[in-house]
mmCIF file of C-alpha atoms in Angstrom:
data_model
loop_
_atom_site.group_PDB
_atom_site.id
_atom_site.type_symbol
_atom_site.label_atom_id
_atom_site.label_comp_id
_atom_site.label_asym_id
_atom_site.label_seq_id
_atom_site.Cartn_x
_atom_site.Cartn_y
_atom_site.Cartn_z
ATOM 1 C CA MET A 1 -137.471 37.972 -50.241
ATOM 2 C CA ASN A 2 -135.744 37.319 -46.909
ATOM 3 C CA THR A 3 -133.965 40.374 -46.113
ATOM 4 C CA THR A 4 -131.488 38.570 -43.603
ATOM 5 C CA HIS A 5 -129.980 36.291 -46.440
ATOM 6 C CA LYS A 6 -126.115 36.332 -46.342
ATOM 7 C CA ILE A 7 -124.359 38.279 -49.180
ATOM 8 C CA THR A 8 -121.040 37.920 -50.322
ATOM 9 C CA PHE A 9 -119.313 41.630 -50.849
ATOM 10 C CA VAL A 10 -116.788 41.074 -53.684
ATOM 11 C CA ILE A 11 -114.287 43.727 -53.423
ATOM 12 C CA PRO A 12 -111.189 43.960 -55.683
ATOM 13 C CA SER A 13 -108.714 46.480 -53.952
ATOM 14 C CA ARG A 14 -105.334 47.799 -55.415
ATOM 15 C CA ASN A 15 -103.573 50.401 -53.252
ATOM 16 C CA ASN A 16 -106.945 51.540 -51.609
ATOM 17 C CA LEU A 17 -106.427 50.487 -48.004
ATOM 18 C CA GLU A 18 -107.683 53.890 -46.521
ATOM 19 C CA PHE A 19 -110.826 53.482 -48.305
ATOM 20 C CA LEU A 20 -111.109 49.562 -48.233
ATOM 21 C CA LYS A 21 -111.008 50.037 -44.122
ATOM 22 C CA LEU A 22 -114.042 52.347 -44.286
ATOM 23 C CA ALA A 23 -115.903 49.946 -46.647
ATOM 24 C CA TYR A 24 -115.033 46.921 -44.304
ATOM 25 C CA GLN A 25 -116.307 48.689 -41.334
ATOM 26 C CA SER A 26 -119.421 49.941 -43.024
ATOM 27 C CA ILE A 27 -120.330 46.258 -44.020
ATOM 28 C CA ARG A 28 -119.511 45.020 -40.444
ATOM 29 C CA ASN A 29 -121.830 47.598 -38.987
ATOM 30 C CA LEU A 30 -124.869 45.951 -40.658
ATOM 31 C CA ASP A 31 -127.013 43.965 -38.559
ATOM 32 C CA THR A 32 -126.490 40.762 -40.623
ATOM 33 C CA ARG A 33 -122.907 39.497 -40.795
ATOM 34 C CA HIS A 34 -122.233 39.093 -44.511
ATOM 35 C CA GLU A 35 -119.344 37.533 -45.917
ATOM 36 C CA ILE A 36 -116.680 39.838 -47.457
ATOM 37 C CA LEU A 37 -114.143 38.532 -50.261
ATOM 38 C CA VAL A 38 -111.292 40.807 -50.453
ATOM 39 C CA LEU A 39 -109.056 40.433 -53.638
ATOM 40 C CA ASN A 40 -105.671 42.211 -53.083
ATOM 41 C CA ASP A 41 -104.609 43.154 -56.586
ATOM 42 C CA ALA A 42 -100.585 43.286 -55.851
ATOM 43 C CA SER A 43 -100.988 46.216 -53.538
ATOM 44 C CA ILE A 44 -97.891 47.915 -52.181
ATOM 45 C CA ASP A 45 -99.732 50.196 -49.533
ATOM 46 C CA GLY A 46 -100.003 47.697 -46.726
ATOM 47 C CA THR A 47 -103.226 46.005 -47.701
ATOM 48 C CA MET A 48 -101.947 42.434 -47.344
ATOM 49 C CA GLU A 49 -100.498 43.272 -43.993
ATOM 50 C CA TRP A 50 -103.832 44.805 -42.779
ATOM 51 C CA ILE A 51 -105.898 41.640 -44.249
ATOM 52 C CA ASP A 52 -103.786 39.289 -42.356
ATOM 53 C CA GLU A 53 -104.328 41.148 -38.997
ATOM 54 C CA GLN A 54 -108.152 40.849 -39.310
ATOM 55 C CA GLN A 55 -109.496 37.999 -37.078
ATOM 56 C CA ASP A 56 -112.655 37.406 -39.006
ATOM 57 C CA ASP A 57 -113.960 33.946 -40.130
ATOM 58 C CA ASP A 58 -116.209 35.696 -42.658
ATOM 59 C CA LEU A 59 -113.499 37.507 -44.444
ATOM 60 C CA ILE A 60 -112.232 35.515 -47.498
ATOM 61 C CA VAL A 61 -109.219 36.866 -49.238
ATOM 62 C CA TYR A 62 -107.424 36.129 -52.270
ATOM 63 C CA HIS A 63 -104.047 37.968 -52.941
ATOM 64 C CA ASN A 64 -102.162 38.545 -56.213
ATOM 65 C CA PRO A 65 -98.661 38.926 -55.152
ATOM 66 C CA GLY A 66 -97.987 40.801 -58.580
ATOM 67 C CA PRO A 67 -96.063 42.751 -59.353
ATOM 68 C CA GLU A 68 -98.449 43.142 -62.304
ATOM 69 C CA ARG A 69 -101.943 43.928 -61.584
ATOM 70 C CA ILE A 70 -104.832 41.549 -62.742
ATOM 71 C CA GLY A 71 -107.449 44.280 -62.744
ATOM 72 C CA ILE A 72 -111.205 44.364 -61.699
ATOM 73 C CA VAL A 73 -112.440 42.273 -64.629
ATOM 74 C CA GLY A 74 -110.334 39.364 -63.654
ATOM 75 C CA MET A 75 -110.802 39.925 -59.884
ATOM 76 C CA PHE A 76 -114.394 40.269 -59.861
ATOM 77 C CA ASP A 77 -114.934 36.962 -61.873
ATOM 78 C CA LYS A 78 -112.443 35.377 -59.548
ATOM 79 C CA GLY A 79 -114.124 36.389 -56.370
ATOM 80 C CA ILE A 80 -117.739 35.648 -57.733
ATOM 81 C CA GLU A 81 -116.436 32.140 -58.469
ATOM 82 C CA MET A 82 -114.915 31.858 -54.778
ATOM 83 C CA ALA A 83 -118.086 33.279 -52.994
ATOM 84 C CA ARG A 84 -119.608 30.807 -50.740
ATOM 85 C CA THR A 85 -123.136 32.366 -50.789
ATOM 86 C CA LYS A 86 -125.956 32.188 -53.308
ATOM 87 C CA ILE A 87 -126.038 36.118 -53.443
ATOM 88 C CA ILE A 88 -123.320 38.115 -54.551
ATOM 89 C CA MET A 89 -122.477 41.834 -54.725
ATOM 90 C CA ALA A 90 -119.935 43.578 -56.945
ATOM 91 C CA PHE A 91 -118.818 46.298 -54.587
ATOM 92 C CA HIS A 92 -115.683 48.847 -54.847
ATOM 93 C CA ALA A 93 -113.357 49.529 -52.164
ATOM 94 C CA ASP A 94 -114.012 53.321 -52.272
ATOM 95 C CA MET A 95 -117.578 52.843 -51.230
ATOM 96 C CA VAL A 96 -119.371 52.961 -47.672
ATOM 97 C CA VAL A 97 -122.630 51.481 -47.111
ATOM 98 C CA CYS A 98 -125.565 53.232 -45.208
ATOM 99 C CA LYS A 99 -127.614 51.525 -42.268
ATOM 100 C CA ASP A 100 -130.003 48.994 -43.444
ATOM 101 C CA PHE A 101 -128.105 48.828 -46.973
ATOM 102 C CA ASP A 102 -128.495 45.175 -47.205
ATOM 103 C CA LYS A 103 -132.326 45.046 -46.200
ATOM 104 C CA ASN A 104 -133.007 47.445 -48.769
ATOM 105 C CA ILE A 105 -131.192 45.711 -51.612
ATOM 106 C CA LEU A 106 -132.536 42.242 -50.491
ATOM 107 C CA LYS A 107 -136.198 43.219 -50.529
ATOM 108 C CA HIS A 108 -136.082 43.782 -54.303
ATOM 109 C CA LEU A 109 -133.783 40.687 -55.244
ATOM 110 C CA LYS A 110 -135.246 37.781 -57.253
ATOM 111 C CA PRO A 111 -133.986 35.385 -59.830
ATOM 112 C CA LEU A 112 -133.081 36.946 -63.081
ATOM 113 C CA SER A 113 -132.734 40.310 -61.631
ATOM 114 C CA VAL A 114 -130.001 42.777 -60.672
ATOM 115 C CA VAL A 115 -130.359 45.328 -57.869
ATOM 116 C CA SER A 116 -128.208 48.260 -57.740
ATOM 117 C CA ALA A 117 -127.591 50.783 -54.765
ATOM 118 C CA THR A 118 -127.571 54.635 -55.479
ATOM 119 C CA ARG A 119 -124.392 56.372 -55.225
ATOM 120 C CA VAL A 120 -123.989 59.530 -53.134
ATOM 121 C CA GLU A 121 -120.762 61.209 -54.352
ATOM 122 C CA PRO A 122 -118.809 64.468 -53.736
ATOM 123 C CA PRO A 123 -118.527 67.097 -56.706
ATOM 124 C CA LEU A 124 -115.806 65.149 -58.739
ATOM 125 C CA HIS A 125 -117.898 64.017 -61.477
ATOM 126 C CA PRO A 126 -120.687 66.043 -63.266
ATOM 127 C CA ASP A 127 -124.216 65.574 -61.512
ATOM 128 C CA GLY A 128 -126.813 63.055 -63.006
ATOM 129 C CA PRO A 129 -129.960 61.871 -62.360
ATOM 130 C CA GLU A 130 -128.842 58.574 -61.401
ATOM 131 C CA LYS A 131 -127.055 59.798 -58.292
ATOM 132 C CA ILE A 132 -127.065 62.247 -55.381
ATOM 133 C CA MET A 133 -124.617 64.853 -55.114
ATOM 134 C CA GLU A 134 -123.529 65.464 -51.338
ATOM 135 C CA ASN A 135 -120.147 66.009 -49.872
ATOM 136 C CA PHE A 136 -119.502 63.723 -46.929
ATOM 137 C CA GLY A 137 -115.476 64.105 -47.580
ATOM 138 C CA VAL A 138 -113.156 63.695 -50.467
ATOM 139 C CA GLU A 139 -110.574 62.065 -48.795
ATOM 140 C CA SER A 140 -110.704 59.062 -46.107
ATOM 141 C CA ASP A 141 -109.693 61.315 -43.063
ATOM 142 C CA GLU A 142 -112.422 63.658 -43.769
ATOM 143 C CA PHE A 143 -115.360 60.953 -43.394
ATOM 144 C CA ASP A 144 -117.366 60.650 -40.328
ATOM 145 C CA PHE A 145 -119.639 57.727 -39.804
ATOM 146 C CA GLU A 146 -122.177 59.474 -37.613
ATOM 147 C CA GLU A 147 -122.453 62.283 -40.080
ATOM 148 C CA TRP A 148 -122.815 59.844 -42.981
ATOM 149 C CA TYR A 149 -125.343 57.652 -41.171
ATOM 150 C CA SER A 150 -127.460 60.681 -39.977
ATOM 151 C CA GLY A 151 -127.078 62.513 -43.546
ATOM 152 C CA SER A 152 -128.074 59.357 -45.652
ATOM 153 C CA GLU A 153 -131.145 58.844 -43.512
ATOM 154 C CA SER A 154 -132.350 62.221 -44.844
ATOM 155 C CA LEU A 155 -131.545 61.359 -48.397
ATOM 156 C CA LYS A 156 -133.345 58.196 -48.974
ATOM 157 C CA GLU A 157 -136.158 57.745 -50.777
ATOM 158 C CA ASP A 158 -138.659 54.979 -50.753
ATOM 159 C CA LYS A 159 -138.687 54.072 -54.638
ATOM 160 C CA THR A 160 -136.999 52.255 -57.442
ATOM 161 C CA THR A 161 -135.999 53.179 -61.124
ATOM 162 C CA GLU A 162 -134.651 51.027 -63.755
ATOM 163 C CA GLY A 163 -131.168 51.662 -63.636
ATOM 164 C CA ILE A 164 -127.763 49.897 -62.985
ATOM 165 C CA PHE A 165 -124.338 50.745 -61.772
ATOM 166 C CA ALA A 166 -121.906 49.652 -59.228
ATOM 167 C CA PRO A 167 -122.502 48.115 -56.702
ATOM 168 C CA TRP A 168 -124.906 45.815 -58.079
ATOM 169 C CA CYS A 169 -126.358 42.833 -56.424
ATOM 170 C CA MET A 170 -127.601 39.381 -57.883
ATOM 171 C CA TYR A 171 -127.749 35.531 -57.652
ATOM 172 C CA LYS A 172 -124.306 33.789 -58.069
ATOM 173 C CA GLU A 173 -125.834 31.504 -60.602
ATOM 174 C CA ASP A 174 -127.416 34.370 -62.817
ATOM 175 C CA PHE A 175 -124.088 36.030 -63.102
ATOM 176 C CA LEU A 176 -122.136 32.795 -64.043
ATOM 177 C CA SER A 177 -124.818 31.935 -66.690
ATOM 178 C CA ILE A 178 -123.943 34.777 -68.888
ATOM 179 C CA GLY A 179 -120.152 33.991 -68.730
ATOM 180 C CA GLY A 180 -119.204 36.990 -66.370
ATOM 181 C CA HIS A 181 -117.066 39.715 -67.618
ATOM 182 C CA ASP A 182 -115.673 39.734 -71.093
ATOM 183 C CA GLU A 183 -111.772 39.683 -70.837
ATOM 184 C CA LEU A 184 -111.703 41.928 -73.908
ATOM 185 C CA PHE A 185 -112.045 44.836 -71.409
ATOM 186 C CA ALA A 186 -109.257 43.608 -68.956
ATOM 187 C CA PRO A 187 -107.940 44.908 -66.648
ATOM 188 C CA GLN A 188 -110.590 47.558 -66.490
ATOM 189 C CA SER A 189 -112.728 50.148 -68.352
ATOM 190 C CA LYS A 190 -116.026 49.712 -70.327
ATOM 191 C CA GLU A 191 -116.458 46.258 -68.825
ATOM 192 C CA ASP A 192 -119.460 47.137 -66.789
ATOM 193 C CA SER A 193 -121.227 48.735 -69.793
ATOM 194 C CA ASP A 194 -120.501 45.588 -71.855
ATOM 195 C CA LEU A 195 -121.642 43.450 -68.732
ATOM 196 C CA PHE A 196 -124.901 45.615 -68.162
ATOM 197 C CA ASN A 197 -125.694 45.436 -71.964
ATOM 198 C CA ARG A 198 -125.736 41.607 -71.711
ATOM 199 C CA PHE A 199 -127.811 41.608 -68.418
ATOM 200 C CA VAL A 200 -130.490 43.428 -70.291
ATOM 201 C CA LEU A 201 -130.208 41.451 -73.596
ATOM 202 C CA ASN A 202 -130.457 38.541 -71.448
ATOM 203 C CA GLY A 203 -133.875 39.600 -70.077
ATOM 204 C CA TYR A 204 -132.906 40.537 -66.598
ATOM 205 C CA ASN A 205 -134.525 43.001 -64.392
ATOM 206 C CA VAL A 206 -132.442 45.883 -63.372
ATOM 207 C CA ILE A 207 -133.733 47.771 -60.307
ATOM 208 C CA GLN A 208 -132.193 50.669 -58.505
ATOM 209 C CA SER A 209 -133.167 51.215 -55.050
ATOM 210 C CA TRP A 210 -132.957 54.731 -53.600
ATOM 211 C CA GLU A 211 -133.190 53.537 -50.159
ATOM 212 C CA ALA A 212 -129.772 51.580 -50.462
ATOM 213 C CA LEU A 213 -127.299 54.234 -50.590
ATOM 214 C CA VAL A 214 -123.544 54.106 -50.866
ATOM 215 C CA TYR A 215 -121.122 56.966 -50.169
ATOM 216 C CA HIS A 216 -118.674 56.717 -53.268
ATOM 217 C CA PHE A 217 -115.481 58.609 -52.848
ATOM 218 C CA THR A 218 -115.187 58.152 -56.702
ATOM 219 C CA SER A 219 -112.816 56.276 -59.065
ATOM 220 C CA ARG A 220 -110.119 55.681 -56.633
ATOM 221 C CA GLY A 221 -109.274 52.389 -58.141
ATOM 222 C CA SER A 222 -107.364 53.639 -61.215
ATOM 223 C CA ARG A 223 -108.744 56.841 -62.514
ATOM 224 C CA PHE A 224 -107.886 59.202 -59.383
ATOM 225 C CA ASN A 225 -105.720 56.481 -57.704
ATOM 226 C CA LYS A 226 -102.751 58.329 -56.219
ATOM 227 C CA HIS A 227 -100.481 55.297 -56.377
ATOM 228 C CA SER A 228 -101.097 55.471 -60.094
ATOM 229 C CA GLY A 229 -100.436 59.045 -60.692
ATOM 230 C CA GLY A 230 -103.826 60.287 -60.114
ATOM 231 C CA ALA A 231 -105.616 62.182 -57.444
ATOM 232 C CA ALA A 232 -108.976 63.382 -56.478
ATOM 233 C CA GLY A 233 -110.297 64.639 -59.590
ATOM 234 C CA LYS A 234 -106.929 64.160 -61.533
ATOM 235 C CA ASN A 235 -107.047 61.292 -64.191
ATOM 236 C CA SER A 236 -104.104 59.000 -63.955
ATOM 237 C CA ASP A 237 -102.189 58.193 -67.246
ATOM 238 C CA GLU A 238 -102.931 54.486 -66.411
ATOM 239 C CA TRP A 239 -106.493 55.257 -66.584
ATOM 240 C CA ILE A 240 -106.347 57.427 -69.715
ATOM 241 C CA GLN A 241 -104.645 54.507 -71.729
ATOM 242 C CA THR A 242 -106.810 51.835 -70.685
ATOM 243 C CA THR A 243 -110.034 53.708 -71.213
ATOM 244 C CA THR A 244 -108.891 54.864 -74.617
ATOM 245 C CA LYS A 245 -108.006 51.149 -75.556
ATOM 246 C CA ASN A 246 -111.131 49.858 -74.512
ATOM 247 C CA GLY A 247 -113.462 52.370 -75.700
ATOM 248 C CA ARG A 248 -112.098 51.075 -79.050
ATOM 249 C CA ASN A 249 -112.607 47.802 -78.135
ATOM 250 C CA PHE A 250 -116.010 48.465 -77.111
ATOM 251 C CA ILE A 251 -116.879 49.878 -80.632
ATOM 252 C CA ARG A 252 -115.393 46.784 -82.341
ATOM 253 C CA LYS A 253 -117.625 44.519 -80.240
ATOM 254 C CA TRP A 254 -120.712 46.403 -80.469
ATOM 255 C CA GLY A 255 -120.493 48.525 -83.503
ATOM 256 C CA HIS A 256 -121.042 51.827 -81.532
ATOM 257 C CA PHE A 257 -119.659 53.535 -78.412
ATOM 258 C CA VAL A 258 -121.485 53.061 -74.979
ATOM 259 C CA LYS A 259 -125.063 54.160 -75.120
ATOM 260 C CA HIS A 260 -126.521 55.132 -71.864
ATOM 261 C CA ASP A 261 -129.864 56.167 -70.871
ATOM 262 C CA SER A 262 -130.533 58.873 -68.158
ATOM 263 C CA LEU A 263 -130.294 56.280 -65.313
ATOM 264 C CA MET A 264 -127.538 54.082 -66.556
#
């Protein structure tokens, strides 16, 4: 696999500007100039104005003027359809990539495969074997790029496991061939578990790289989003309502609640 192929980083964002700026900068710090596709979902925190200030020919933008949000289900599918490259990555606005992130993803990518990065997270969620717990800052103003770059190099491992979680990368045509996200889970919550089930049932290989790391500020899109009534480690009422509703929808569709193995 050519590790210099261009990727479209598809990034829905709603009131996440402080984290989106870090995500954008980290992708621009990579050696290859990839395309970044930001889907601004009715933000009221200055996201639209910041995007409009960027003079970047490789920045693609879609604005939902609102006032109602679309959610990541519709936004991810809209962005992937808009992508101009053959390879797409579903990326979250509260994530920051390490050095050589793209190279360590692309070297594992083949048709009918999904390659995931490994998340490095502060202690806001319980620890698990699929991620690394290390605190590089809970809030955006606590984050330092040099500290992250240095620390992430020491955390990398030259290995892969069979696991899948955001951010994930694949060929655009492979994503479209399974029909994308199920609108049953709009605007968000449980949509990823449903999608991952269908990847596996369609025979796609799921590969997690432990050299491709992202720092994940953790669930800032809705669950811990301060504009939705949440905070770091505090669930928003919005998230509680949608995760309860979509937990029921998942059971109706699959006949059971979400089943994860140790790395999923």
